[in-house]
Coordinates of C-alpha atoms and ligand atoms in Angstrom, one line a residue:
X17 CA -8.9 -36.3 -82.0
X18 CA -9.0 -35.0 -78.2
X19 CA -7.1 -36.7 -75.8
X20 CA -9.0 -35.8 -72.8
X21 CA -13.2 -35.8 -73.1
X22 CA -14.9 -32.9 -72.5
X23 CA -15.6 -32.5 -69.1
X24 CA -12.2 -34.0 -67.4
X25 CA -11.8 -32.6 -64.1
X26 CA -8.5 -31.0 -64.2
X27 CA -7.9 -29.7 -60.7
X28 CA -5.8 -29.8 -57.8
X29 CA -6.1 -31.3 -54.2
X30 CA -5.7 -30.4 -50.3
X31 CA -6.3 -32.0 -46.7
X32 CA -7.7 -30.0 -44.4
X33 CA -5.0 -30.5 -41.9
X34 CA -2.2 -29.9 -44.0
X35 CA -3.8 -26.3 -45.0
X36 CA -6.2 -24.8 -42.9
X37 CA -4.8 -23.9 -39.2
X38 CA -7.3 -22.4 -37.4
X39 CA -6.9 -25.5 -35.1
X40 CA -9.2 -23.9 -32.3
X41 CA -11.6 -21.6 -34.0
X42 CA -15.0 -21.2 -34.5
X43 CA -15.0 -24.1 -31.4
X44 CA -13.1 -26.8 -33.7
X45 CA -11.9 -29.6 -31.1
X46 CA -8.7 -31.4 -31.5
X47 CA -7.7 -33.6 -34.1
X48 CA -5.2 -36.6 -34.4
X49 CA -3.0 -34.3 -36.6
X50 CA -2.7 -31.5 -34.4
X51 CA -0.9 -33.8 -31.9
X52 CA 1.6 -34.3 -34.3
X53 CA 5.3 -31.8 -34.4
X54 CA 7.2 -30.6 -37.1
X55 CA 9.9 -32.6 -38.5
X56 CA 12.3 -33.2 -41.6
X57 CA 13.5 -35.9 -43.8
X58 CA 16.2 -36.5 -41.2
X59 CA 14.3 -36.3 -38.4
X60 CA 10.8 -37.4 -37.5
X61 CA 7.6 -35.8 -36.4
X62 CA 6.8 -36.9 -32.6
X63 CA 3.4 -37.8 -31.4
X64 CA 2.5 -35.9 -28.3
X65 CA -0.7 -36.9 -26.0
X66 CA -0.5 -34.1 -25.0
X67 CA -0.3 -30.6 -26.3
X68 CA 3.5 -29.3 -25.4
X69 CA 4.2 -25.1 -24.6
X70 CA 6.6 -24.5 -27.1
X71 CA 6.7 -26.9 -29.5
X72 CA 5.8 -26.3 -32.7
X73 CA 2.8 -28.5 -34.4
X74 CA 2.6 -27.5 -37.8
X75 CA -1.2 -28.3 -38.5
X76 CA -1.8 -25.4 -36.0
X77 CA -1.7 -23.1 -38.4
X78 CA -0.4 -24.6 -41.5
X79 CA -1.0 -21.7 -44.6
X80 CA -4.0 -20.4 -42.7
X81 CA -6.6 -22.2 -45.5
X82 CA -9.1 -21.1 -43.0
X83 CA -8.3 -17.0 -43.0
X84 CA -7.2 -17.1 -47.0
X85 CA -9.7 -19.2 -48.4
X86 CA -11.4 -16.9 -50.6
X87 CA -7.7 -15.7 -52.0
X88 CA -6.7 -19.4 -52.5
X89 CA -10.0 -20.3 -54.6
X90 CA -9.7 -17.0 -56.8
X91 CA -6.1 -18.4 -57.8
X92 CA -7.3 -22.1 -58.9
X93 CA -10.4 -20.7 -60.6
X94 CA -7.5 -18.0 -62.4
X95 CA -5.4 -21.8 -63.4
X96 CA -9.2 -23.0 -64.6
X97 CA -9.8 -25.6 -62.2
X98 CA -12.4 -27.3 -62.5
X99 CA -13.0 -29.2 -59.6
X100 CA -11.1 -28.9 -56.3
X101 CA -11.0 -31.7 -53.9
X102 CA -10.5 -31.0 -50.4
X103 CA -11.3 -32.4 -47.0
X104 CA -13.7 -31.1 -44.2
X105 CA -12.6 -31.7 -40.7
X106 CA -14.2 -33.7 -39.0
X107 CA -13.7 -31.7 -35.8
X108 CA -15.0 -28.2 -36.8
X109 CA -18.3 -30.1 -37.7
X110 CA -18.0 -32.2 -34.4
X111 CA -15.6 -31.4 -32.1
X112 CA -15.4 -34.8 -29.9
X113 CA -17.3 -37.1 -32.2
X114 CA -19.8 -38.4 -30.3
X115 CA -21.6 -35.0 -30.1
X116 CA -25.2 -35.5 -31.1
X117 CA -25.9 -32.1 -32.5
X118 CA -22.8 -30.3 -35.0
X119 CA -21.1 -27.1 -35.1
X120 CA -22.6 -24.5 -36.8
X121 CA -20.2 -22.1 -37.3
X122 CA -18.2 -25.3 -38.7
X123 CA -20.7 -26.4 -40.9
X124 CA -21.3 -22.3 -42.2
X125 CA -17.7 -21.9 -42.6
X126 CA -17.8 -24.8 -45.3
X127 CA -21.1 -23.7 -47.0
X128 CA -19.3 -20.2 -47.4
X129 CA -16.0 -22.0 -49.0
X130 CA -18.1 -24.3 -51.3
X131 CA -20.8 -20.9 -52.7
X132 CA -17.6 -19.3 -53.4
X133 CA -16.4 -22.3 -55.4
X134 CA -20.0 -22.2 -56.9
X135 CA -19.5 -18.5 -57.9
X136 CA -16.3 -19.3 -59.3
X137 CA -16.9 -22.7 -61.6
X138 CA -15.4 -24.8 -59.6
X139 CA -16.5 -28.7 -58.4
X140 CA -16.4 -29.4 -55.0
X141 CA -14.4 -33.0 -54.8
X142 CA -14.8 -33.8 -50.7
X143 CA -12.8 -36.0 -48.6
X144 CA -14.7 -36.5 -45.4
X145 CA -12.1 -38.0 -43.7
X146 CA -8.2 -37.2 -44.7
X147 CA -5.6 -38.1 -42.1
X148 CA -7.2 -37.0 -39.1
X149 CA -10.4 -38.1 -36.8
X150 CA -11.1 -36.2 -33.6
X151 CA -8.6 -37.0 -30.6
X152 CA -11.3 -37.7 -28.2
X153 CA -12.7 -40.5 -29.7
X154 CA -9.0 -41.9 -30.0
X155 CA -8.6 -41.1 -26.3
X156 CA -12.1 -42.4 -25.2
X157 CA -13.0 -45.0 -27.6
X158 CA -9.8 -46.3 -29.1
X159 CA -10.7 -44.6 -32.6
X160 CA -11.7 -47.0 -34.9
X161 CA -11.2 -50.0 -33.1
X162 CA -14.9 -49.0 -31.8
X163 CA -17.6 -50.2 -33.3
X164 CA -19.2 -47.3 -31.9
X165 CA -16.7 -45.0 -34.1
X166 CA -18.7 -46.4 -37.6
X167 CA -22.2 -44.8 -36.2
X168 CA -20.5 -41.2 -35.2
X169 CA -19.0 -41.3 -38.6
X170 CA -22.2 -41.9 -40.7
X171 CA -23.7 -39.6 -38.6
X172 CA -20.5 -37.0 -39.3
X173 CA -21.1 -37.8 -43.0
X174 CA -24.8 -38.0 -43.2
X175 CA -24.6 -34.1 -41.4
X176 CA -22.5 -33.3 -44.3
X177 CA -24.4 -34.5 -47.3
X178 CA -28.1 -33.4 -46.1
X179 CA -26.2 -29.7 -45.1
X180 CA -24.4 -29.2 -48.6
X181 CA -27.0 -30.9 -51.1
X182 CA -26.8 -29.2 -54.0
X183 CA -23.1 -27.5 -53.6
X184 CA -21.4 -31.1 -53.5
X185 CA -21.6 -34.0 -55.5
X186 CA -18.7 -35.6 -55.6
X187 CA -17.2 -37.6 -51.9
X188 CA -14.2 -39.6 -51.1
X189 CA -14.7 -41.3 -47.9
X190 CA -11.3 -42.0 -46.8
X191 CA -8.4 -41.1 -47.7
X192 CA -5.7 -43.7 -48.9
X193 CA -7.7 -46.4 -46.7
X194 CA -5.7 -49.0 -47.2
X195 CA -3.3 -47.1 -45.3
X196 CA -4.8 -49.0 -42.5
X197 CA -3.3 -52.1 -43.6
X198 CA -0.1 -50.8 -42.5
X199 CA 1.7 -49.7 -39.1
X200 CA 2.0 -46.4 -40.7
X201 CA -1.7 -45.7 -40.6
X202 CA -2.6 -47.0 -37.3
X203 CA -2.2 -43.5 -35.9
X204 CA -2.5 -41.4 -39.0
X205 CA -6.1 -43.5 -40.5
X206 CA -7.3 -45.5 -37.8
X207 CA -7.2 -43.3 -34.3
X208 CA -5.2 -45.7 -32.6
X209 CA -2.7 -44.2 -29.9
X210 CA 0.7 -44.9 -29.5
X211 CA 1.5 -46.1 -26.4
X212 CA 3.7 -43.4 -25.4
X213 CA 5.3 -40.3 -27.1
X214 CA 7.6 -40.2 -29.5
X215 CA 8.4 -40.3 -32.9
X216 CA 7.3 -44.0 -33.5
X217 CA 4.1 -43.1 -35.0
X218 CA 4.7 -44.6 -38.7
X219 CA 6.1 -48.0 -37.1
X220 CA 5.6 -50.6 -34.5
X221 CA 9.5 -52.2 -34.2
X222 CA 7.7 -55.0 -31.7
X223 CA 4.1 -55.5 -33.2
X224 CA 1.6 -58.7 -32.1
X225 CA -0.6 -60.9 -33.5
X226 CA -2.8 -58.5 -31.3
X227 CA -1.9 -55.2 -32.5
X228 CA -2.0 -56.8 -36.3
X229 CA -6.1 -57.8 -35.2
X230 CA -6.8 -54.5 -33.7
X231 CA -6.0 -52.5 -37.0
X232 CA -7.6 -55.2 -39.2
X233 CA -10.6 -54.8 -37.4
X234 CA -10.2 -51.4 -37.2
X235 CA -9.8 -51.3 -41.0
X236 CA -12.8 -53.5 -41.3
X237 CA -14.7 -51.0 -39.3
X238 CA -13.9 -48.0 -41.9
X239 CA -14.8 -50.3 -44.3
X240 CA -19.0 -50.5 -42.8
X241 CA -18.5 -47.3 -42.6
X242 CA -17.8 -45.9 -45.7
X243 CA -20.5 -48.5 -47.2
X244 CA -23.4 -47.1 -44.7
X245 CA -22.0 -43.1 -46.0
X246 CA -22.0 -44.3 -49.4
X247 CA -25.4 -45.9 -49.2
X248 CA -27.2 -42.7 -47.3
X249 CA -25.6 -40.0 -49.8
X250 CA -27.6 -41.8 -52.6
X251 CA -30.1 -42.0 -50.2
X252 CA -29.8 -38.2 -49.6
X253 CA -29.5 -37.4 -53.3
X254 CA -29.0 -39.6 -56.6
X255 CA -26.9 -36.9 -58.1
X256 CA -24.1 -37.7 -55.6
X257 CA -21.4 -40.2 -56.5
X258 CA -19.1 -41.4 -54.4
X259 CA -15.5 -42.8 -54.6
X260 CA -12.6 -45.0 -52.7
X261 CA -9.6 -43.2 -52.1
X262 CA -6.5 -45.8 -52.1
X263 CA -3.0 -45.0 -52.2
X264 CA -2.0 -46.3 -55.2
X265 CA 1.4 -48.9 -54.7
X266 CA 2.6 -50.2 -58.0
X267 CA 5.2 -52.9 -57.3
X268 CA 7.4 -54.6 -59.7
X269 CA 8.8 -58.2 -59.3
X270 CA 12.9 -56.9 -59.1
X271 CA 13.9 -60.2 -61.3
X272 CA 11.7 -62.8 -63.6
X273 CA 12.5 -65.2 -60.5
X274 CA 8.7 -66.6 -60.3
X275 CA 9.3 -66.2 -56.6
X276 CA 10.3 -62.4 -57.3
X277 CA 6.9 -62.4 -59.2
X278 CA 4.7 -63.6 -56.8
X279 CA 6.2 -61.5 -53.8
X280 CA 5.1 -58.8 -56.1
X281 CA 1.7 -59.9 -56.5
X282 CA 1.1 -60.4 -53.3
X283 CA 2.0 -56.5 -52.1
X284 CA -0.6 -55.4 -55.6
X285 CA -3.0 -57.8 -53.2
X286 CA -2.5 -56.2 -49.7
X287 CA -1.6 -52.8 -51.0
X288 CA -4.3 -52.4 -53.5
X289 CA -7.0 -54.9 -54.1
X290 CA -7.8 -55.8 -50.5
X291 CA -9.1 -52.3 -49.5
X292 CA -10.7 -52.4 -53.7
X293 CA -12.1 -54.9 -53.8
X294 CA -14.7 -54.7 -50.4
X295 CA -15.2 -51.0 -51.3
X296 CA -15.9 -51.6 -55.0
X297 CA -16.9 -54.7 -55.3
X298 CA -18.4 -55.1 -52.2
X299 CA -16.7 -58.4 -50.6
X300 CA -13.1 -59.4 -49.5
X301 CA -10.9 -60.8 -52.2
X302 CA -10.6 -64.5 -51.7
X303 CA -7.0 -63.7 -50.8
X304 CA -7.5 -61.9 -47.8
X305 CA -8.5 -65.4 -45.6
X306 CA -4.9 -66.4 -46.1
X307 CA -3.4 -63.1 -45.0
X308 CA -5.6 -63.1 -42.1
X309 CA -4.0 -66.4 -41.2
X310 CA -0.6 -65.6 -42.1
X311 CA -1.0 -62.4 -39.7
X312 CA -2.4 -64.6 -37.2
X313 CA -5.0 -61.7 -37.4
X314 CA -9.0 -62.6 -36.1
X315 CA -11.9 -60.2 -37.4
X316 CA -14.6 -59.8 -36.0
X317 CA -17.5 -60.3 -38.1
X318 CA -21.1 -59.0 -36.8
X319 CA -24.3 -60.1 -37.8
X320 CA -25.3 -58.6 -41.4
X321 CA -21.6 -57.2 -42.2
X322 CA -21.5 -58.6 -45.2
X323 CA -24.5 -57.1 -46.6
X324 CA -23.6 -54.0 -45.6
X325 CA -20.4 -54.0 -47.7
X326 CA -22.6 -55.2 -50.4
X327 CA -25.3 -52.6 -50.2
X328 CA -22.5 -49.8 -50.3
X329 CA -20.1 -49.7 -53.6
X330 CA -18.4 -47.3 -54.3
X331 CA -19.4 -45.3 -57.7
X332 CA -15.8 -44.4 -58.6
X333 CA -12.1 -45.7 -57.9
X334 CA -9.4 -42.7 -56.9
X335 CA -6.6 -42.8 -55.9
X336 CA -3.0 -41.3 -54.9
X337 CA 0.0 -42.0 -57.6
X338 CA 3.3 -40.6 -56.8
X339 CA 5.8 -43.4 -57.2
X340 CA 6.6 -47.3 -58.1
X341 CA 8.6 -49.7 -55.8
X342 CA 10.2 -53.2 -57.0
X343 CA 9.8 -55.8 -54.8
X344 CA 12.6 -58.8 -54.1
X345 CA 13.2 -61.9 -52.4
X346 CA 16.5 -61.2 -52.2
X347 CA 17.8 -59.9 -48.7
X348 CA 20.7 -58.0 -49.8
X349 CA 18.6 -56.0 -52.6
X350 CA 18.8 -51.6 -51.8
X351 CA 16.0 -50.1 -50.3
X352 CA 14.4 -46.8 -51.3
X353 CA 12.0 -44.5 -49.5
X354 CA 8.6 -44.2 -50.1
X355 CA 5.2 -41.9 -48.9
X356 CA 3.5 -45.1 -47.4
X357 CA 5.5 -47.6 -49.1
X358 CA 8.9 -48.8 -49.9
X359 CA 10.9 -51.4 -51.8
X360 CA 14.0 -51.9 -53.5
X361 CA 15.2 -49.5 -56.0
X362 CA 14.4 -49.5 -59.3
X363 CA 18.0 -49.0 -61.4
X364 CA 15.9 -47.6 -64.6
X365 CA 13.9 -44.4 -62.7
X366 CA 15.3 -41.7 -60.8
X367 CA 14.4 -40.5 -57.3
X368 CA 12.8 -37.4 -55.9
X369 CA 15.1 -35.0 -52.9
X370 CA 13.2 -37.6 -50.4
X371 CA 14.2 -40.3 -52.3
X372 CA 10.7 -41.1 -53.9
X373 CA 10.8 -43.1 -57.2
X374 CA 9.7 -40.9 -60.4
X375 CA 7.5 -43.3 -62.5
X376 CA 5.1 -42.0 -64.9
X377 CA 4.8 -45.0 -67.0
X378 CA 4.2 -46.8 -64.3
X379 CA 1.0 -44.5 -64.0
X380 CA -0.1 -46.0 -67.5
X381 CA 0.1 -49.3 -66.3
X382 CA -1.6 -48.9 -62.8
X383 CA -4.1 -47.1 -64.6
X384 CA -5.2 -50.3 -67.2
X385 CA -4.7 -52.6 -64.1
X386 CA -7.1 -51.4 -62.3
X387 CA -9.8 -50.7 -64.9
X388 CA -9.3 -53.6 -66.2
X389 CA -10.0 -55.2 -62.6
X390 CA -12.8 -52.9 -62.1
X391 CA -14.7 -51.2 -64.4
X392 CA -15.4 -48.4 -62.9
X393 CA -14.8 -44.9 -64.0
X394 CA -10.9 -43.7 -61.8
X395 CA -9.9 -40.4 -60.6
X396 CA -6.2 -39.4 -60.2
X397 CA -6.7 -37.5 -57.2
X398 CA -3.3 -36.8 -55.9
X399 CA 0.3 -37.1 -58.1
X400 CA 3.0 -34.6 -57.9
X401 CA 6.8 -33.4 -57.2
X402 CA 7.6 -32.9 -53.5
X403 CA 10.7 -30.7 -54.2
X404 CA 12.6 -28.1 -52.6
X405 CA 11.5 -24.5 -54.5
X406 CA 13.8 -21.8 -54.5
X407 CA 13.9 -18.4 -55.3
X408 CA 15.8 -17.4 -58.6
X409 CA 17.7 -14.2 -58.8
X410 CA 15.2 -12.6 -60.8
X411 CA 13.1 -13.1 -57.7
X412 CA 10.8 -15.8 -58.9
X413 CA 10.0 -19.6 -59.2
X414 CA 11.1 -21.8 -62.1
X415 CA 10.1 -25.1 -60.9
X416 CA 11.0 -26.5 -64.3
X417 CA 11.4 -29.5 -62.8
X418 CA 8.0 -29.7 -61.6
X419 CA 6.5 -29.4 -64.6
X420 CA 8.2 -32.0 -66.2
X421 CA 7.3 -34.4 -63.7
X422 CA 3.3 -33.9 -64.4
X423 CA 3.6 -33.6 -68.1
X424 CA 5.4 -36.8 -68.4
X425 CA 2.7 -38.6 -66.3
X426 CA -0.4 -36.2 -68.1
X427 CA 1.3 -38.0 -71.2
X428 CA 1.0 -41.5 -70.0
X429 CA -2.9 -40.9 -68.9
X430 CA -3.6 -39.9 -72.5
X431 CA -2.0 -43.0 -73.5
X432 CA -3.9 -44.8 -70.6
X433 CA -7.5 -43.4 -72.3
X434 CA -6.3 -44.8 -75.4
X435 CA -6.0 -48.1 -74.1
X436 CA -9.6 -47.8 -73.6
X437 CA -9.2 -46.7 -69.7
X438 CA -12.1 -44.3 -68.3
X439 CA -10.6 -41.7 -66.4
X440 CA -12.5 -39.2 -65.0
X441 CA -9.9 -36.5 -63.7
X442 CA -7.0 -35.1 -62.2
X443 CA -6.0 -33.3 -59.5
X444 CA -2.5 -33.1 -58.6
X445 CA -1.8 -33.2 -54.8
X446 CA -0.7 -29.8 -52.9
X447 CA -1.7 -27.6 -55.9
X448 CA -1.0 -24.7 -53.4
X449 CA 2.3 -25.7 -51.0
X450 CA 1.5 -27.1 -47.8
X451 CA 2.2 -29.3 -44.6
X452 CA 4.0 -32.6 -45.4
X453 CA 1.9 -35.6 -44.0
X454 CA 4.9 -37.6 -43.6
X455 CA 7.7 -35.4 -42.9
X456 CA 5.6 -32.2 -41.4
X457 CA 7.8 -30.1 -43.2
X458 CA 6.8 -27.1 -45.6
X459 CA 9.8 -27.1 -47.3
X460 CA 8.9 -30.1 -48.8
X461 CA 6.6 -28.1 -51.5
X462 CA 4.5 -29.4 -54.2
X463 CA 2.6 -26.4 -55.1
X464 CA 1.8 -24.4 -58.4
X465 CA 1.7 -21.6 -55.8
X466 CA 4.3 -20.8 -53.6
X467 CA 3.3 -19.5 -49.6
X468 CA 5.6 -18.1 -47.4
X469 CA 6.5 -19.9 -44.8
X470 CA 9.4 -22.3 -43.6
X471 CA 10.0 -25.4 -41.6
X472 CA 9.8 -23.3 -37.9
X473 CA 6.9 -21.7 -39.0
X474 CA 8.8 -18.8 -39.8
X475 CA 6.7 -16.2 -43.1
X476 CA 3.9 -13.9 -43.4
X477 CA 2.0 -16.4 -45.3
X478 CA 1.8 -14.6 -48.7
X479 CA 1.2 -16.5 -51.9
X480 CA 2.9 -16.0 -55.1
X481 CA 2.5 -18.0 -57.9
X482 CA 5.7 -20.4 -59.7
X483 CA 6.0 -21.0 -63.3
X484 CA 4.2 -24.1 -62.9
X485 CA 1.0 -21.9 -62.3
X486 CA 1.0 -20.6 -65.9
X487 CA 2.0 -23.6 -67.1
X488 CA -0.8 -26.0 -66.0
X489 CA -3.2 -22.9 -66.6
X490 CA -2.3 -23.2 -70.4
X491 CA -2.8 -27.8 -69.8
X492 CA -6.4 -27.0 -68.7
X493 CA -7.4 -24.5 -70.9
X494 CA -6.6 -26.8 -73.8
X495 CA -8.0 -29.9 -72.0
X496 CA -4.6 -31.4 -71.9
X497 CA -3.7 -31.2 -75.7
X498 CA -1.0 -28.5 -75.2
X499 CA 2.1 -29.5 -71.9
X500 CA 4.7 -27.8 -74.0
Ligands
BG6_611 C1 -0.4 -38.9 -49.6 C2 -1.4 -38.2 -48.6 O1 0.0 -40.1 -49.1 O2 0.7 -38.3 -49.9 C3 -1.2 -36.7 -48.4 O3 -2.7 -38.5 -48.9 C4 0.3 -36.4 -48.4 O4 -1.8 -36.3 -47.3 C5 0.8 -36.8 -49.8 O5 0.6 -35.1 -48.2 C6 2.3 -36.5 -50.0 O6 3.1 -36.9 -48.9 P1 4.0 -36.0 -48.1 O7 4.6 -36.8 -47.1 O8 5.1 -35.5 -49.1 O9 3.2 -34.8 -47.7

């Protein structure tokens, strides 16, 4: 019998500012990302108010998505995608945000990218928002802090579904929202600025009751916001279906010390089911009221809130999978790194180069959890191998390891549908090599195909393909039965 049913979406996935460049054309305004420098493992990106000669911002030109597209969509349709999911930004469509009237030439380039994904079989998958929000509404209205933020949003989003009915039917609305539980995404999800430059974007070493109420509330404000989107694109047309986008963070208890146990259940609760449960279920987990407390945090509920959350589920769960992290109440336990999250290191898995924890199994059991929580149909929508790639002496890519990192966790979602999971698709995240979100690095590379170019923006931006190419070609065309 099949593993996969017919009709998986195997595909790959992208964020608009990680790929495109173009960061002033076609009268795009600024974004949060394009105030954000290069940097590497060792050293970390810098936020910069204001745009510096000379320095070099990565997302300024990225792998110039927005001059190869038609190149780059050829190449997944030769793998066999079958959906691609990608993210518009928001600033080609609306350069400052609170522009009443779009940006044509913004909302035609997209049209032209998603007809030539018609042509060539592939699914649209669309993040509206991915990691960046435009800078003047963080400069003028303190991003999403706003309440004024949640209307240019659904106006942003409602723009986007009445323009591309008929090309898209599948939408995230945010990506890896519950980012915005975190320091890390007050800056890179919620639009709030730092208070000065530097590279103290992902943390806040002296943060307040305050600070902790502004991103709740913030949070709480993506939150309406995704419910109104979700609630118009049905509106706009039944056919669409729309998911959450959460950055999946599987924590272990580190001992069977009950105390060990509970600390882990209470990072699954903040790292997964709060952001879940409102944008699936439609309310807050009845765990959230003592966070709130703990965090000495206030939010500020408005008049018909909670029906708004209600009226606005989500049709789908997705998420991001790369990693596991144990969690401990012991102080002297090791750390390990982590995309959005760390922990303590796991002795039984091994790390990535950036020190990531490899975890397929751990895929497997995420995967029943939160079905089994749920019941709602989950997408994979970003898993993969941030590695260093280089070239062999017979000039080309064997990025062996690569593939053994997304068969092992293609095996354990087979095993996850057995256990009676629904599981829509897969798209493994940077399917062509990109910008690092975290590290703003390209030779941090997670692609089946390769582009030329290096951490100082040094290349002439050619694409080749790896090993990895052919490889997951042969996965899709057998829906999964054949990762040999
Ligand atoms: C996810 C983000 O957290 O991880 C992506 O949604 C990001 O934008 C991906 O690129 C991998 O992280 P990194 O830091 O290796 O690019």
């Amino acid at each position: 019998m099949a593993r996969f049913p017919e009709g998986f979406l195997w595909g790959g996935a992208t964020a608009a500012n990680q790929c495109e460049g173009g960061w002033q054309a076609d009268g795009k305004g600024d974004s949060t990302s394009d105030h954000l420098t290069g940097g590497t493992v060792d050293t970390p990106r810098r936020y910069t108010h204001d745009i510096e000669e000379g320095t070099y911002y990565p997302s300024h030109e990225a792998i110039d998505m927005y001059g190869h597209y038609l190149e780059d969509i050829d190449l997944f349709a030769e793998m066999g995608f079958k959906t691609y999911r990608l993210s518009i930004n928001w600033t080609r469509i609306f350069p400052h945000g609170d522009e009443t009237e779009p940006n044509q030439a913004g909302l035609a380039y997209y049209k032209r990218l998603f007809e030539h994904m018609k042509e060539k079989g592939i699914e649209p998958l669309v993040t509206i928002s991915h990691y960046e929000m435009p800078f003047y509404l963080c400069d003028n209205y303190g991003g999403w802090t706003d309440r004024r933020v949640i209307d240019f949003y659904v106006r942003y989003a409602t723009t986007l579904f009445t323009e591309y009915k008929g090309l898209v039917k599948y939408w995230l609305t945010f990506n890896e929202i519950n980012c915005g539980m975190m320091a890390f995404g007050d800056y890179m999800s919620l639009g709030i600025l730092p208070k000065q430059d530097g590279p103290t974007m992902f943390h806040n070493p002296n943060e307040t009751a305050e600070d902790r109420t502004k991103r709740f509330c913030a949070l709480h404000h993506q939150f309406l916001a995704s419910a109104k989107a979700v609630k118009i694109a049905h509106e706009i047309d039944p056919e669409n279906k729309v998911g959450c986008m959460i950055a999946g963070n599987l924590a272990y208890g580190y001992t069977c010390n009950p105390d060990d146990q509970i600390a882990a259940q209470q990072v699954m609760q903040q790292g997964n089911y709060y952001c879940g449960d409102v944008q699936v279920r439609g309310e807050y987990a009845p765990f959230a009221k003592r966070m709130w407390k703990e965090a000495g945090v206030e939010l500020d509920w408005g008049p018909g809130d909670a029906e708004t959350l209600k009226e606005g589920t989500v049709d789908f769960y997705s998420f991001s999978y790369y990693m596991s992290s144990c969690v401990s109440t012991d102080p002297e336990a090791t750390k390990t790194a982590g995309n959005v999250f760390s922990g303590v290191k796991n002795p039984y898995l091994e790390a990535s180069d950036w020190g990531w924890q490899i975890d397929p199994k751990g895929l497997r059991w995420y995967l029943n959890d939160v079905y089994n929580r749920y019941r709602v149909p989950l997408m994979i929508v970003e898993n993969g191998l941030g590695a260093v790639d280089e070239r062999a002496e017979d000039g080309k890519f064997h990025d062996t390891y690569r593939i053994d990192y997304l068969r092992k966790h293609i095996e354990q979602m087979a095993l996850a549908i057995e256990d009676g999971v629904d599981l829509m698709g897969y798209t493994p995240w940077g399917c062509i090599d990109l910008v690092s979100a975290s590290t703003g690095e390209m030779k941090k590379r997670y692609g089946f195909i390769y582009v030329d170019k290096d951490n100082d923006g040094n290349g002439d931006l050619h694409r080749e393909k790896k090993d990895s190419f052919d490889w997951y070609k042969k996965v899709i065309a057998t829906n999964g039965e054949d990762l040999a």
